PDB file of C-alpha atoms and ligand atoms in Angstrom:
ATOM      1  CA  GLN A1149       0.125  -0.059   0.222  1.00  0.00           C
ATOM      2  CA  ALA A1150       2.527   2.585   1.342  1.00  0.00           C
ATOM      3  CA  LYS A1151       4.910   1.434  -1.476  1.00  0.00           C
ATOM      4  CA  GLU A1152       2.342   1.837  -3.946  1.00  0.00           C
ATOM      5  CA  LYS A1153       1.444   5.527  -2.788  1.00  0.00           C
ATOM      6  CA  GLY A1154       4.983   6.150  -2.501  1.00  0.00           C
ATOM      7  CA  ARG A1155       5.938   5.337  -6.213  1.00  0.00           C
ATOM      8  CA  GLY A1156       2.704   7.352  -7.102  1.00  0.00           C
ATOM      9  CA  ARG A1157       3.974  10.504  -5.600  1.00  0.00           C
ATOM     10  CA  TYR A1158       7.354   9.615  -6.895  1.00  0.00           C
ATOM     11  CA  GLU A1159       5.769   9.847 -10.429  1.00  0.00           C
ATOM     12  CA  ILE A1160       4.081  13.012  -9.908  1.00  0.00           C
ATOM     13  CA  PHE A1161       7.259  14.500  -8.666  1.00  0.00           C
ATOM     14  CA  ASN A1162       8.918  13.029 -11.587  1.00  0.00           C
ATOM     15  CA  GLN A1163       6.338  14.542 -14.094  1.00  0.00           C
ATOM     16  CA  LYS A1164       6.591  17.867 -12.377  1.00  0.00           C
ATOM     17  CA  MET A1165      10.253  17.905 -12.834  1.00  0.00           C
ATOM     18  CA  HIS A1166      10.081  17.054 -16.218  1.00  0.00           C
ATOM     19  CA  ALA A1167       7.611  19.662 -17.273  1.00  0.00           C
ATOM     20  CA  GLN A1168       9.791  22.179 -15.470  1.00  0.00           C
ATOM     21  CA  ALA A1169      13.124  21.264 -17.196  1.00  0.00           C
ATOM     22  CA  LEU A1170      11.241  21.247 -20.560  1.00  0.00           C
ATOM     23  CA  LYS A1171       9.985  24.677 -19.797  1.00  0.00           C
ATOM     24  CA  LEU A1172      13.482  25.780 -19.128  1.00  0.00           C
ATOM     25  CA  LEU A1173      14.740  24.273 -22.329  1.00  0.00           C
ATOM     26  CA  THR A1174      12.276  25.827 -24.298  1.00  0.00           C
ATOM     27  CA  LEU A1175      12.754  29.063 -22.738  1.00  0.00           C
ATOM     28  CA  GLU A1176      16.558  28.753 -23.581  1.00  0.00           C
ATOM     29  CA  THR A1177      15.686  27.810 -27.179  1.00  0.00           C
ATOM     30  CA  ASP A1178      13.454  30.686 -27.357  1.00  0.00           C
ATOM     31  CA  LEU A1179      16.264  33.152 -25.863  1.00  0.00           C
ATOM     32  CA  ARG A1180      18.734  31.935 -28.404  1.00  0.00           C
ATOM     33  CA  HIS A1181      15.963  32.682 -31.117  1.00  0.00           C
ATOM     34  CA  GLY A1182      15.180  36.090 -29.498  1.00  0.00           C
ATOM     35  CA  ILE A1183      18.518  36.902 -29.702  1.00  0.00           C
ATOM     36  CA  ASP A1184      18.922  36.543 -33.276  1.00  0.00           C
ATOM     37  CA  LYS A1185      15.592  37.954 -34.219  1.00  0.00           C
ATOM     38  CA  GLU A1186      16.328  41.127 -31.958  1.00  0.00           C
ATOM     39  CA  GLU A1187      13.304  40.839 -29.673  1.00  0.00           C
ATOM     40  CA  PHE A1188      14.773  42.534 -26.885  1.00  0.00           C
ATOM     41  CA  LYS A1189      14.001  46.241 -26.056  1.00  0.00           C
ATOM     42  CA  VAL A1190      15.145  48.630 -23.284  1.00  0.00           C
ATOM     43  CA  TYR A1191      12.605  50.550 -21.257  1.00  0.00           C
ATOM     44  CA  TYR A1192      13.698  53.314 -18.921  1.00  0.00           C
ATOM     45  CA  GLN A1193      12.356  53.994 -15.421  1.00  0.00           C
ATOM     46  CA  PRO A1194      12.834  57.507 -14.265  1.00  0.00           C
ATOM     47  CA  ILE A1195      15.289  58.137 -11.374  1.00  0.00           C
ATOM     48  CA  MET A1196      14.292  61.407  -9.164  1.00  0.00           C
ATOM     49  CA  GLN A1197      15.906  63.411  -6.847  1.00  0.00           C
ATOM     50  CA  LEU A1198      13.533  63.507  -3.748  1.00  0.00           C
ATOM     51  CA  ASN A1199      14.373  67.017  -2.207  1.00  0.00           C
ATOM     52  CA  PRO A1200      13.344  68.910  -4.427  1.00  0.00           C
ATOM     53  CA  ILE A1201      11.803  66.346  -6.829  1.00  0.00           C
ATOM     54  CA  GLU A1202      13.679  66.517 -10.076  1.00  0.00           C
ATOM     55  CA  LEU A1203      14.695  63.874 -12.756  1.00  0.00           C
ATOM     56  CA  VAL A1204      18.288  62.828 -12.497  1.00  0.00           C
ATOM     57  CA  GLY A1205      18.504  59.760 -14.762  1.00  0.00           C
ATOM     58  CA  PHE A1206      17.131  56.305 -15.594  1.00  0.00           C
ATOM     59  CA  GLU A1207      17.676  52.648 -14.723  1.00  0.00           C
ATOM     60  CA  ALA A1208      17.527  50.503 -18.017  1.00  0.00           C
ATOM     61  CA  LEU A1209      15.220  47.436 -18.011  1.00  0.00           C
ATOM     62  CA  ILE A1210      15.340  44.782 -20.606  1.00  0.00           C
ATOM     63  CA  ARG A1211      12.031  43.794 -22.305  1.00  0.00           C
ATOM     64  CA  TRP A1212      11.099  40.745 -24.067  1.00  0.00           C
ATOM     65  CA  GLN A1213       8.116  40.718 -26.235  1.00  0.00           C
ATOM     66  CA  HIS A1214       7.876  37.059 -27.378  1.00  0.00           C
ATOM     67  CA  PRO A1215       6.394  36.847 -30.761  1.00  0.00           C
ATOM     68  CA  TYR A1216       3.530  34.391 -29.700  1.00  0.00           C
ATOM     69  CA  LYS A1217       4.013  34.113 -25.827  1.00  0.00           C
ATOM     70  CA  GLY A1218       3.501  37.621 -25.539  1.00  0.00           C
ATOM     71  CA  PHE A1219       5.556  39.450 -22.557  1.00  0.00           C
ATOM     72  CA  ILE A1220       7.858  37.408 -20.695  1.00  0.00           C
ATOM     73  CA  SER A1221       9.286  39.084 -17.508  1.00  0.00           C
ATOM     74  CA  PRO A1222      13.174  39.430 -16.890  1.00  0.00           C
ATOM     75  CA  GLY A1223      12.415  37.730 -13.513  1.00  0.00           C
ATOM     76  CA  GLU A1224      11.535  34.810 -15.473  1.00  0.00           C
ATOM     77  CA  PHE A1225      14.173  34.575 -18.285  1.00  0.00           C
ATOM     78  CA  ILE A1226      17.480  36.541 -16.778  1.00  0.00           C
ATOM     79  CA  PRO A1227      18.090  33.388 -14.522  1.00  0.00           C
ATOM     80  CA  VAL A1228      17.723  31.140 -17.343  1.00  0.00           C
ATOM     81  CA  ALA A1229      20.168  33.334 -19.461  1.00  0.00           C
ATOM     82  CA  GLU A1230      22.511  33.482 -16.274  1.00  0.00           C
ATOM     83  CA  ASN A1231      22.642  29.613 -16.170  1.00  0.00           C
ATOM     84  CA  THR A1232      23.111  29.221 -19.860  1.00  0.00           C
ATOM     85  CA  GLY A1233      25.765  32.036 -20.270  1.00  0.00           C
ATOM     86  CA  LEU A1234      23.345  33.837 -22.547  1.00  0.00           C
ATOM     87  CA  ILE A1235      23.589  36.805 -20.304  1.00  0.00           C
ATOM     88  CA  ILE A1236      26.861  37.666 -21.899  1.00  0.00           C
ATOM     89  CA  PRO A1237      25.379  38.225 -25.386  1.00  0.00           C
ATOM     90  CA  LEU A1238      22.214  39.859 -23.809  1.00  0.00           C
ATOM     91  CA  GLY A1239      24.342  42.150 -21.488  1.00  0.00           C
ATOM     92  CA  THR A1240      26.067  43.356 -24.748  1.00  0.00           C
ATOM     93  CA  ILE A1241      22.674  43.934 -26.357  1.00  0.00           C
ATOM     94  CA  VAL A1242      21.516  46.111 -23.452  1.00  0.00           C
ATOM     95  CA  LEU A1243      24.691  47.925 -23.211  1.00  0.00           C
ATOM     96  CA  GLU A1244      24.719  49.048 -27.008  1.00  0.00           C
ATOM     97  CA  LYS A1245      21.126  49.884 -26.922  1.00  0.00           C
ATOM     98  CA  VAL A1246      21.530  52.021 -23.897  1.00  0.00           C
ATOM     99  CA  CYS A1247      24.747  53.890 -25.455  1.00  0.00           C
ATOM    100  CA  HIS A1248      22.754  54.529 -28.793  1.00  0.00           C
ATOM    101  CA  GLN A1249      19.950  55.889 -26.975  1.00  0.00           C
ATOM    102  CA  ILE A1250      22.054  58.166 -24.868  1.00  0.00           C
ATOM    103  CA  LYS A1251      23.747  59.434 -27.964  1.00  0.00           C
ATOM    104  CA  ILE A1252      20.438  60.125 -29.593  1.00  0.00           C
ATOM    105  CA  TRP A1253      19.087  61.785 -26.412  1.00  0.00           C
ATOM    106  CA  ASN A1254      22.347  63.777 -25.712  1.00  0.00           C
ATOM    107  CA  LYS A1255      21.894  65.366 -29.471  1.00  0.00           C
ATOM    108  CA  LYS A1256      18.044  66.018 -29.362  1.00  0.00           C
ATOM    109  CA  TYR A1257      18.032  67.075 -25.682  1.00  0.00           C
ATOM    110  CA  PRO A1258      21.085  69.350 -24.929  1.00  0.00           C
ATOM    111  CA  HIS A1259      19.507  70.375 -21.780  1.00  0.00           C
ATOM    112  CA  ALA A1260      19.518  66.969 -20.577  1.00  0.00           C
ATOM    113  CA  THR A1261      23.077  65.794 -20.965  1.00  0.00           C
ATOM    114  CA  SER A1262      23.760  65.378 -17.463  1.00  0.00           C
ATOM    115  CA  LEU A1263      21.271  62.598 -17.153  1.00  0.00           C
ATOM    116  CA  LYS A1264      22.597  59.070 -16.121  1.00  0.00           C
ATOM    117  CA  VAL A1265      21.456  55.730 -17.242  1.00  0.00           C
ATOM    118  CA  ALA A1266      22.013  52.885 -14.765  1.00  0.00           C
ATOM    119  CA  VAL A1267      22.482  49.465 -16.581  1.00  0.00           C
ATOM    120  CA  ASN A1268      22.100  46.210 -14.685  1.00  0.00           C
ATOM    121  CA  PHE A1269      25.046  43.830 -14.661  1.00  0.00           C
ATOM    122  CA  SER A1270      24.293  40.190 -13.201  1.00  0.00           C
ATOM    123  CA  SER A1271      27.223  38.457 -11.427  1.00  0.00           C
ATOM    124  CA  LYS A1272      27.317  36.061 -14.208  1.00  0.00           C
ATOM    125  CA  GLN A1273      28.664  38.860 -16.265  1.00  0.00           C
ATOM    126  CA  PHE A1274      31.476  39.655 -13.874  1.00  0.00           C
ATOM    127  CA  ASN A1275      32.734  35.922 -14.495  1.00  0.00           C
ATOM    128  CA  ASP A1276      33.633  36.848 -18.025  1.00  0.00           C
ATOM    129  CA  VAL A1277      37.010  37.870 -18.301  1.00  0.00           C
ATOM    130  CA  ASN A1278      36.525  40.280 -21.339  1.00  0.00           C
ATOM    131  CA  LEU A1279      33.833  42.173 -19.341  1.00  0.00           C
ATOM    132  CA  VAL A1280      35.732  45.285 -18.953  1.00  0.00           C
ATOM    133  CA  LYS A1281      37.350  44.981 -22.489  1.00  0.00           C
ATOM    134  CA  ASN A1282      33.981  44.712 -23.759  1.00  0.00           C
ATOM    135  CA  ILE A1283      32.476  47.834 -22.042  1.00  0.00           C
ATOM    136  CA  ASP A1284      35.638  49.887 -23.464  1.00  0.00           C
ATOM    137  CA  GLU A1285      34.993  48.332 -26.773  1.00  0.00           C
ATOM    138  CA  VAL A1286      31.141  49.487 -26.878  1.00  0.00           C
ATOM    139  CA  LEU A1287      32.017  52.944 -25.656  1.00  0.00           C
ATOM    140  CA  GLU A1288      34.616  53.325 -28.161  1.00  0.00           C
ATOM    141  CA  LYS A1289      32.528  52.094 -30.814  1.00  0.00           C
ATOM    142  CA  MET A1290      29.517  54.248 -29.997  1.00  0.00           C
ATOM    143  CA  ASN A1291      32.093  57.232 -29.490  1.00  0.00           C
ATOM    144  CA  LEU A1292      30.632  57.763 -25.852  1.00  0.00           C
ATOM    145  CA  ASN A1293      32.341  58.681 -22.611  1.00  0.00           C
ATOM    146  CA  SER A1294      31.427  56.940 -19.690  1.00  0.00           C
ATOM    147  CA  ASN A1295      29.902  60.079 -17.715  1.00  0.00           C
ATOM    148  CA  ASN A1296      26.121  58.943 -18.847  1.00  0.00           C
ATOM    149  CA  LEU A1297      26.413  55.401 -17.571  1.00  0.00           C
ATOM    150  CA  LYS A1298      26.261  53.980 -14.288  1.00  0.00           C
ATOM    151  CA  ILE A1299      26.815  50.095 -13.218  1.00  0.00           C
ATOM    152  CA  GLU A1300      24.365  48.367 -10.987  1.00  0.00           C
ATOM    153  CA  ILE A1301      25.442  45.081  -9.537  1.00  0.00           C
ATOM    154  CA  THR A1302      23.472  43.222  -6.742  1.00  0.00           C
ATOM    155  CA  GLU A1303      24.525  42.966  -3.259  1.00  0.00           C
ATOM    156  CA  THR A1304      24.703  39.004  -3.506  1.00  0.00           C
ATOM    157  CA  SER A1305      26.947  39.284  -6.452  1.00  0.00           C
ATOM    158  CA  LEU A1306      29.562  41.447  -4.705  1.00  0.00           C
ATOM    159  CA  ILE A1307      29.414  39.106  -1.658  1.00  0.00           C
ATOM    160  CA  GLU A1308      29.589  36.146  -3.725  1.00  0.00           C
ATOM    161  CA  HIS A1309      32.693  36.870  -5.508  1.00  0.00           C
ATOM    162  CA  SER A1310      33.888  39.604  -3.271  1.00  0.00           C
ATOM    163  CA  LEU A1311      37.640  39.627  -4.134  1.00  0.00           C
ATOM    164  CA  LYS A1312      36.980  39.234  -7.993  1.00  0.00           C
ATOM    165  CA  THR A1313      34.265  41.810  -8.184  1.00  0.00           C
ATOM    166  CA  ILE A1314      35.991  44.412  -6.270  1.00  0.00           C
ATOM    167  CA  LYS A1315      38.963  44.258  -8.499  1.00  0.00           C
ATOM    168  CA  LEU A1316      36.559  44.536 -11.493  1.00  0.00           C
ATOM    169  CA  VAL A1317      34.472  47.375  -9.758  1.00  0.00           C
ATOM    170  CA  LYS A1318      37.944  49.010  -9.169  1.00  0.00           C
ATOM    171  CA  GLU A1319      38.627  48.891 -12.877  1.00  0.00           C
ATOM    172  CA  LEU A1320      35.115  50.217 -13.781  1.00  0.00           C
ATOM    173  CA  LYS A1321      35.731  53.191 -11.329  1.00  0.00           C
ATOM    174  CA  LYS A1322      38.905  53.982 -13.204  1.00  0.00           C
ATOM    175  CA  ARG A1323      36.721  54.713 -16.190  1.00  0.00           C
ATOM    176  CA  ASN A1324      34.623  57.078 -14.115  1.00  0.00           C
ATOM    177  CA  LEU A1325      31.751  54.718 -13.962  1.00  0.00           C
ATOM    178  CA  GLU A1326      29.437  55.068 -10.849  1.00  0.00           C
ATOM    179  CA  ILE A1327      28.507  52.070  -9.010  1.00  0.00           C
ATOM    180  CA  CYS A1328      25.340  51.368  -7.527  1.00  0.00           C
ATOM    181  CA  LEU A1329      24.672  48.530  -5.106  1.00  0.00           C
ATOM    182  CA  ASP A1330      21.239  47.014  -5.966  1.00  0.00           C
ATOM    183  CA  ASP A1331      18.702  45.581  -3.891  1.00  0.00           C
ATOM    184  CA  PHE A1332      20.447  46.564  -0.841  1.00  0.00           C
ATOM    185  CA  GLY A1333      19.185  44.823   2.478  1.00  0.00           C
ATOM    186  CA  THR A1334      18.295  41.407   0.800  1.00  0.00           C
ATOM    187  CA  GLY A1335      21.879  40.157   0.611  1.00  0.00           C
ATOM    188  CA  TYR A1336      22.586  39.766   4.406  1.00  0.00           C
ATOM    189  CA  SER A1337      25.922  41.755   4.205  1.00  0.00           C
ATOM    190  CA  SER A1338      26.790  43.207   7.604  1.00  0.00           C
ATOM    191  CA  LEU A1339      26.499  47.019   7.119  1.00  0.00           C
ATOM    192  CA  SER A1340      29.857  47.512   8.567  1.00  0.00           C
ATOM    193  CA  TYR A1341      31.176  45.508   5.736  1.00  0.00           C
ATOM    194  CA  LEU A1342      30.350  48.145   3.264  1.00  0.00           C
ATOM    195  CA  HIS A1343      33.275  50.534   3.475  1.00  0.00           C
ATOM    196  CA  ARG A1344      35.534  47.839   1.745  1.00  0.00           C
ATOM    197  CA  PHE A1345      33.655  48.096  -1.438  1.00  0.00           C
ATOM    198  CA  PRO A1346      34.067  51.072  -3.789  1.00  0.00           C
ATOM    199  CA  VAL A1347      30.198  51.852  -4.151  1.00  0.00           C
ATOM    200  CA  ASP A1348      28.951  55.184  -4.773  1.00  0.00           C
ATOM    201  CA  ILE A1349      25.283  54.831  -4.582  1.00  0.00           C
ATOM    202  CA  LEU A1350      23.162  52.300  -2.323  1.00  0.00           C
ATOM    203  CA  LYS A1351      19.631  51.175  -3.626  1.00  0.00           C
ATOM    204  CA  ILE A1352      17.553  49.941  -0.760  1.00  0.00           C
ATOM    205  CA  ASP A1353      15.462  47.199  -1.739  1.00  0.00           C
ATOM    206  CA  ARG A1354      11.860  47.620  -2.540  1.00  0.00           C
ATOM    207  CA  SER A1355      10.786  45.335   0.005  1.00  0.00           C
ATOM    208  CA  PHE A1356      11.916  47.740   2.761  1.00  0.00           C
ATOM    209  CA  ILE A1357      10.164  50.661   1.063  1.00  0.00           C
ATOM    210  CA  ASN A1358       7.099  48.751   0.401  1.00  0.00           C
ATOM    211  CA  SER A1359       6.849  48.091   4.121  1.00  0.00           C
ATOM    212  CA  ILE A1360       6.514  51.788   4.928  1.00  0.00           C
ATOM    213  CA  GLY A1361       2.959  52.352   6.446  1.00  0.00           C
ATOM    214  CA  GLN A1362       2.463  48.519   6.731  1.00  0.00           C
ATOM    215  CA  PRO A1363       2.215  46.963  10.163  1.00  0.00           C
ATOM    216  CA  GLU A1364       5.511  45.183   9.788  1.00  0.00           C
ATOM    217  CA  GLU A1365       7.266  48.485   8.762  1.00  0.00           C
ATOM    218  CA  ASN A1366      11.232  48.678   9.001  1.00  0.00           C
ATOM    219  CA  LEU A1367      11.736  52.248   9.584  1.00  0.00           C
ATOM    220  CA  GLU A1368      14.570  51.873  11.813  1.00  0.00           C
ATOM    221  CA  ILE A1369      16.308  49.827   9.184  1.00  0.00           C
ATOM    222  CA  ILE A1370      15.700  52.337   6.374  1.00  0.00           C
ATOM    223  CA  GLN A1371      16.828  55.139   8.731  1.00  0.00           C
ATOM    224  CA  SER A1372      20.293  53.089   9.509  1.00  0.00           C
ATOM    225  CA  ILE A1373      20.840  52.140   5.891  1.00  0.00           C
ATOM    226  CA  ILE A1374      20.610  55.799   4.848  1.00  0.00           C
ATOM    227  CA  THR A1375      22.486  57.329   7.885  1.00  0.00           C
ATOM    228  CA  LEU A1376      25.505  54.538   7.359  1.00  0.00           C
ATOM    229  CA  ALA A1377      25.420  55.395   3.538  1.00  0.00           C
ATOM    230  CA  HIS A1378      25.971  59.026   4.314  1.00  0.00           C
ATOM    231  CA  ASN A1379      28.739  58.535   6.689  1.00  0.00           C
ATOM    232  CA  LEU A1380      30.289  56.565   4.219  1.00  0.00           C
ATOM    233  CA  GLY A1381      29.971  59.134   1.565  1.00  0.00           C
ATOM    234  CA  MET A1382      27.486  57.111  -0.633  1.00  0.00           C
ATOM    235  CA  LYS A1383      24.024  58.494  -1.904  1.00  0.00           C
ATOM    236  CA  VAL A1384      20.837  56.333  -1.491  1.00  0.00           C
ATOM    237  CA  VAL A1385      18.012  55.623  -3.890  1.00  0.00           C
ATOM    238  CA  ALA A1386      14.793  54.191  -2.551  1.00  0.00           C
ATOM    239  CA  GLU A1387      13.520  51.381  -5.044  1.00  0.00           C
ATOM    240  CA  GLY A1388       9.666  51.028  -5.592  1.00  0.00           C
ATOM    241  CA  ILE A1389       8.209  54.080  -4.220  1.00  0.00           C
ATOM    242  CA  GLU A1390       4.482  53.508  -4.787  1.00  0.00           C
ATOM    243  CA  THR A1391       2.797  56.004  -2.666  1.00  0.00           C
ATOM    244  CA  GLU A1392       2.773  59.707  -1.432  1.00  0.00           C
ATOM    245  CA  GLU A1393       3.300  58.274   2.412  1.00  0.00           C
ATOM    246  CA  GLN A1394       6.359  56.506   1.281  1.00  0.00           C
ATOM    247  CA  LEU A1395       7.694  59.495  -0.540  1.00  0.00           C
ATOM    248  CA  ILE A1396       7.107  62.105   2.296  1.00  0.00           C
ATOM    249  CA  TYR A1397       8.626  59.558   4.898  1.00  0.00           C
ATOM    250  CA  LEU A1398      11.989  59.047   2.773  1.00  0.00           C
ATOM    251  CA  GLN A1399      12.149  62.939   2.281  1.00  0.00           C
ATOM    252  CA  GLN A1400      12.063  63.302   5.691  1.00  0.00           C
ATOM    253  CA  LEU A1401      15.037  60.873   6.224  1.00  0.00           C
ATOM    254  CA  ASN A1402      16.887  62.613   3.686  1.00  0.00           C
ATOM    255  CA  CYS A1403      16.978  59.936   1.250  1.00  0.00           C
ATOM    256  CA  ASP A1404      18.845  61.205  -1.779  1.00  0.00           C
ATOM    257  CA  PHE A1405      16.964  59.861  -4.791  1.00  0.00           C
ATOM    258  CA  GLY A1406      13.887  57.370  -5.546  1.00  0.00           C
ATOM    259  CA  GLN A1407      12.126  55.474  -8.479  1.00  0.00           C
ATOM    260  CA  GLY A1408       8.897  53.709  -8.408  1.00  0.00           C
ATOM    261  CA  TYR A1409       5.220  53.301  -9.751  1.00  0.00           C
ATOM    262  CA  PHE A1410       4.408  56.472  -7.614  1.00  0.00           C
ATOM    263  CA  PHE A1411       6.425  58.651 -10.364  1.00  0.00           C
ATOM    264  CA  ASN A1412       6.705  56.355 -13.253  1.00  0.00           C
ATOM    265  CA  ARG A1413       6.709  53.004 -14.806  1.00  0.00           C
ATOM    266  CA  PRO A1414       9.460  51.840 -16.795  1.00  0.00           C
ATOM    267  CA  LEU A1415       9.005  53.613 -20.101  1.00  0.00           C
ATOM    268  CA  PRO A1416       9.731  52.981 -23.657  1.00  0.00           C
ATOM    269  CA  PRO A1417      12.047  55.348 -25.546  1.00  0.00           C
ATOM    270  CA  ALA A1418       9.259  57.274 -27.113  1.00  0.00           C
ATOM    271  CA  GLU A1419       7.758  58.098 -23.688  1.00  0.00           C
ATOM    272  CA  VAL A1420      10.780  59.101 -22.251  1.00  0.00           C
ATOM    273  CA  GLU A1421      11.250  61.612 -24.887  1.00  0.00           C
ATOM    274  CA  LYS A1422       7.703  63.122 -23.984  1.00  0.00           C
ATOM    275  CA  LEU A1423       9.384  63.488 -20.289  1.00  0.00           C
ATOM    276  CA  LEU A1424      12.564  65.062 -21.844  1.00  0.00           C
ATOM    277  CA  GLU A1425      10.488  67.640 -24.034  1.00  0.00           C
ATOM    278  CA  THR A1426       8.534  69.051 -20.804  1.00  0.00           C
ATOM    279  CA  ASN A1427      11.514  68.865 -18.384  1.00  0.00           C
TER     280      ASN A1427
HETATM  281  P1  C2E B1838      15.995  45.477 -10.457  1.00  0.00           P
HETATM  282  O1  C2E B1838      17.477  45.656 -10.832  1.00  0.00           O
HETATM  283  O2  C2E B1838      16.133  45.553  -8.841  1.00  0.00           O
HETATM  284  O3  C2E B1838      15.049  46.534 -11.442  1.00  0.00           O
HETATM  285  C1  C2E B1838      14.009  47.196 -10.461  1.00  0.00           C
HETATM  286  C2  C2E B1838      12.734  46.137 -10.737  1.00  0.00           C
HETATM  287  O4  C2E B1838      11.560  46.804  -9.689  1.00  0.00           O
HETATM  288  C3  C2E B1838      12.301  46.272 -12.122  1.00  0.00           C
HETATM  289  O5  C2E B1838      11.525  45.113 -12.363  1.00  0.00           O
HETATM  290  C4  C2E B1838      11.190  47.397 -12.003  1.00  0.00           C
HETATM  291  O6  C2E B1838      10.278  47.579 -13.074  1.00  0.00           O
HETATM  292  C5  C2E B1838      10.541  47.197 -10.735  1.00  0.00           C
HETATM  293  N1  C2E B1838       9.721  48.284 -10.192  1.00  0.00           N
HETATM  294  C6  C2E B1838      10.168  49.494 -10.245  1.00  0.00           C
HETATM  295  N2  C2E B1838       9.386  50.575  -9.501  1.00  0.00           N
HETATM  296  C7  C2E B1838       8.434  49.694  -8.924  1.00  0.00           C
HETATM  297  C8  C2E B1838       7.499  49.991  -8.137  1.00  0.00           C
HETATM  298  O7  C2E B1838       7.005  51.089  -7.411  1.00  0.00           O
HETATM  299  N3  C2E B1838       6.651  48.734  -7.651  1.00  0.00           N
HETATM  300  C9  C2E B1838       7.021  47.342  -8.060  1.00  0.00           C
HETATM  301  N4  C2E B1838       6.027  46.619  -7.509  1.00  0.00           N
HETATM  302  N5  C2E B1838       7.900  47.126  -8.996  1.00  0.00           N
HETATM  303  C10 C2E B1838       8.828  48.266  -9.360  1.00  0.00           C
HETATM  304  P2  C2E B1838      11.887  44.313 -13.569  1.00  0.00           P
HETATM  305  O8  C2E B1838      11.819  45.151 -15.077  1.00  0.00           O
HETATM  306  O9  C2E B1838      10.739  43.291 -14.121  1.00  0.00           O
HETATM  307  O10 C2E B1838      13.160  43.636 -13.684  1.00  0.00           O
HETATM  308  C11 C2E B1838      13.457  42.665 -12.587  1.00  0.00           C
HETATM  309  C12 C2E B1838      14.807  42.305 -12.318  1.00  0.00           C
HETATM  310  O11 C2E B1838      15.442  41.751 -13.501  1.00  0.00           O
HETATM  311  C13 C2E B1838      15.572  43.689 -12.153  1.00  0.00           C
HETATM  312  O12 C2E B1838      15.582  44.168 -10.757  1.00  0.00           O
HETATM  313  C14 C2E B1838      17.234  43.058 -12.492  1.00  0.00           C
HETATM  314  O13 C2E B1838      17.687  42.403 -11.550  1.00  0.00           O
HETATM  315  C15 C2E B1838      16.610  42.016 -13.702  1.00  0.00           C
HETATM  316  N6  C2E B1838      17.004  42.907 -14.986  1.00  0.00           N
HETATM  317  C16 C2E B1838      16.191  43.821 -15.647  1.00  0.00           C
HETATM  318  N7  C2E B1838      16.901  44.142 -16.615  1.00  0.00           N
HETATM  319  C17 C2E B1838      18.181  43.711 -16.552  1.00  0.00           C
HETATM  320  C18 C2E B1838      19.181  43.633 -17.643  1.00  0.00           C
HETATM  321  O14 C2E B1838      19.512  44.348 -18.695  1.00  0.00           O
HETATM  322  N8  C2E B1838      20.310  43.136 -17.246  1.00  0.00           N
HETATM  323  C19 C2E B1838      20.516  42.198 -16.157  1.00  0.00           C
HETATM  324  N9  C2E B1838      21.531  41.685 -15.919  1.00  0.00           N
HETATM  325  N10 C2E B1838      19.364  42.055 -15.216  1.00  0.00           N
HETATM  326  C20 C2E B1838      18.471  42.943 -15.480  1.00  0.00           C
HETATM  327 MG1   MG B1839      18.632  47.373 -10.954  1.00  0.00          MG
HETATM  328 MG1   MG B1840      17.070  46.742  -7.946  1.00  0.00          MG
HETATM  329 MG1   MG B1841      15.127  44.659  -7.250  1.00  0.00          MG
END
């Protein structure tokens, strides 16, 4: 009896695993096609200075409109890209698109040339020995200096490969690229550890901002992150501001910058241009 039941469970488990494996494999194949067929776009989410409120730049976020499966979120395909090495060509695609876009906007909106675009890099890209060389090549090919670019890396990737990553980050800093530590607070790094990393900007993870005004709010944590970052000479961005209450609170805490649906969702380039025309 029990054995029968056990086997039944085993088979269900097996089927589930099979379905999951198949799904990942299909996603990988689709990603390869998508890269060949240029199905990827970059959207731009405005980043605002909080006091007074002013547009200071954007975060570049990859978008994939699959020809018949529709929109697939980066949360779903970035991990697959990371595990298959496809993140390397994808990373180049994003960087090239962003540089190209910056060139267009610098020309079209000379009043907006101080705006910066932050590009996400996954830890797997830091394993690529050619990373810095590739960045140099893209910048050179596009005839763009690094003033308009920032690099976002997650707290976890910094901890995972700390020595190697610190070396790389230092290389990037030599090129005047500002470094943002993304999703800060989720990686369990001790705050006192931070001074070792040549980081310019901390991005407080959305989960903390989300909690403002909720019963389980993390006000003290947010407060300490901001104070510590400022003491270390870093600026702070709050991710995922959705309400006015959250904004007001962050302004009171002297948080430097913020992004979130309260201001704007990630926008296609044409929508960004409407913003730049009125700013
Ligand atoms: P992330 O770098 O932390 O990006 C912020 C995410 O929060 C984005 O999700 C953005 O759309 C979302 N967001 C912004 N404001 C709000 C808000 O007010 N409320 C809520 N609920 N969400 C908000 P998205 O675009 O789905 O990207 C998810 C993650 O995928 C990114 O997290 C990043 O880790 C990764 N990613 C996106 N684009 C790239 C890329 O070009 N390269 C790499 N390596 N990773 C990327
Ligand atoms: Mg990011
Ligand atoms: Mg983030
Ligand atoms: Mg995040």
